[in-house]
């Protein structure tokens, strides 16, 4: 999983234009490879993540132990449909190959939008192995209240982008 998602995750973080002082949330962080990348990019900000799997939380916490200890990263076991964060908390939110396994996609997107700051950006990245089709994503994002929804395709990856305006 780490190798499969790493390239796509790097590309998605570029699309999000992550800045050093951003607050960033990764939904479904798996083994924590993208969290590790984000923690280097967000030198002045904060990175948080949720994953429903106890095993993935343990792996990601081990991989990111130093930045968790210094307080710049917060990884929690939780579901996207009940995010353990306050309203208007994040500048950027991303998910790599996880939306297709959310319990309720519409509810998850509404919950993500709740924790995003006004004018925050969302990126949902997928590899060809995800099983997620790229058609219908912009309509799904628009129905959840996002604006400027689009899909970008690169190599064997695609990413749905949107804003919370």
CSV table of C-alpha atoms in Angstrom, one decimal, residues 50-122:
chain,number,residue,atom,x,y,z
A,50,UNK,CA,-7.6,9.8,10.5
A,51,UNK,CA,-7.9,6.1,9.5
A,52,UNK,CA,-10.4,3.5,10.7
A,53,UNK,CA,-7.8,0.7,10.9
A,54,UNK,CA,-6.1,0.1,14.2
A,55,UNK,CA,-3.2,-1.6,12.3
A,56,UNK,CA,-2.7,1.4,10.0
A,57,UNK,CA,-2.8,3.8,12.8
A,58,UNK,CA,-0.1,1.9,14.6
A,59,UNK,CA,2.1,1.7,11.5
A,60,UNK,CA,1.6,5.4,10.7
A,61,UNK,CA,2.4,6.4,14.2
A,62,UNK,CA,5.6,4.3,14.2
A,63,UNK,CA,6.6,5.8,10.9
A,64,UNK,CA,6.0,9.4,12.1
A,65,UNK,CA,7.0,9.0,15.7
A,66,UNK,CA,9.3,12.0,15.8
A,67,UNK,CA,6.9,14.5,14.4
A,68,UNK,CA,4.1,13.2,16.6
A,69,UNK,CA,6.3,13.6,19.6
A,70,UNK,CA,7.1,17.2,18.6
A,71,UNK,CA,3.4,18.0,18.3
A,72,UNK,CA,3.3,18.8,14.6
A,73,UNK,CA,1.4,15.7,13.6
A,74,UNK,CA,-1.8,14.2,15.1
A,75,UNK,CA,-2.9,10.8,13.9
A,76,UNK,CA,-6.2,9.3,15.1
A,77,UNK,CA,-8.3,6.2,14.7
A,78,UNK,CA,-11.6,7.5,13.3
A,79,UNK,CA,-14.1,7.4,10.5
A,80,UNK,CA,-14.6,10.0,7.8
A,81,UNK,CA,-18.3,10.2,8.7
A,82,UNK,CA,-17.4,11.4,12.3
A,83,UNK,CA,-14.3,13.5,12.1
A,84,UNK,CA,-12.9,14.3,15.6
A,85,UNK,CA,-12.0,17.9,14.7
A,86,UNK,CA,-13.6,21.3,15.1
A,87,UNK,CA,-15.4,23.2,12.3
A,88,UNK,CA,-13.1,25.4,10.1
A,89,UNK,CA,-9.9,23.6,11.1
A,90,UNK,CA,-8.1,22.8,7.9
A,91,UNK,CA,-6.6,24.7,4.9
A,92,UNK,CA,-6.1,21.5,2.8
A,93,UNK,CA,-7.7,18.1,2.9
A,94,UNK,CA,-6.7,15.0,0.9
A,95,UNK,CA,-7.5,11.4,0.6
A,96,UNK,CA,-5.6,8.8,-1.5
A,97,UNK,CA,-7.4,5.6,-2.6
A,98,UNK,CA,-9.8,5.7,0.4
A,99,UNK,CA,-13.1,7.3,-0.7
A,100,UNK,CA,-14.2,4.1,-2.4
A,101,UNK,CA,-14.3,2.3,1.0
A,102,UNK,CA,-16.0,5.1,3.1
A,103,UNK,CA,-19.2,3.9,4.7
A,104,UNK,CA,-21.2,6.8,3.2
A,105,UNK,CA,-19.5,9.0,0.6
A,106,UNK,CA,-22.0,11.8,0.7
A,107,UNK,CA,-21.9,12.0,4.5
A,108,UNK,CA,-18.1,11.8,4.5
A,109,UNK,CA,-17.8,14.7,2.0
A,110,UNK,CA,-20.2,16.8,4.1
A,111,UNK,CA,-18.1,16.0,7.2
A,112,UNK,CA,-14.9,17.0,5.4
A,113,UNK,CA,-16.4,20.2,4.3
A,114,UNK,CA,-17.5,21.0,7.9
A,115,UNK,CA,-13.8,20.8,9.1
A,116,UNK,CA,-12.5,22.8,6.2
A,117,UNK,CA,-11.8,26.5,6.5
A,118,UNK,CA,-13.6,28.9,4.0
A,119,UNK,CA,-11.7,28.8,0.7
A,120,UNK,CA,-9.8,25.6,1.7
A,121,UNK,CA,-9.0,23.0,-0.9
A,122,UNK,CA,-9.8,19.3,-1.2
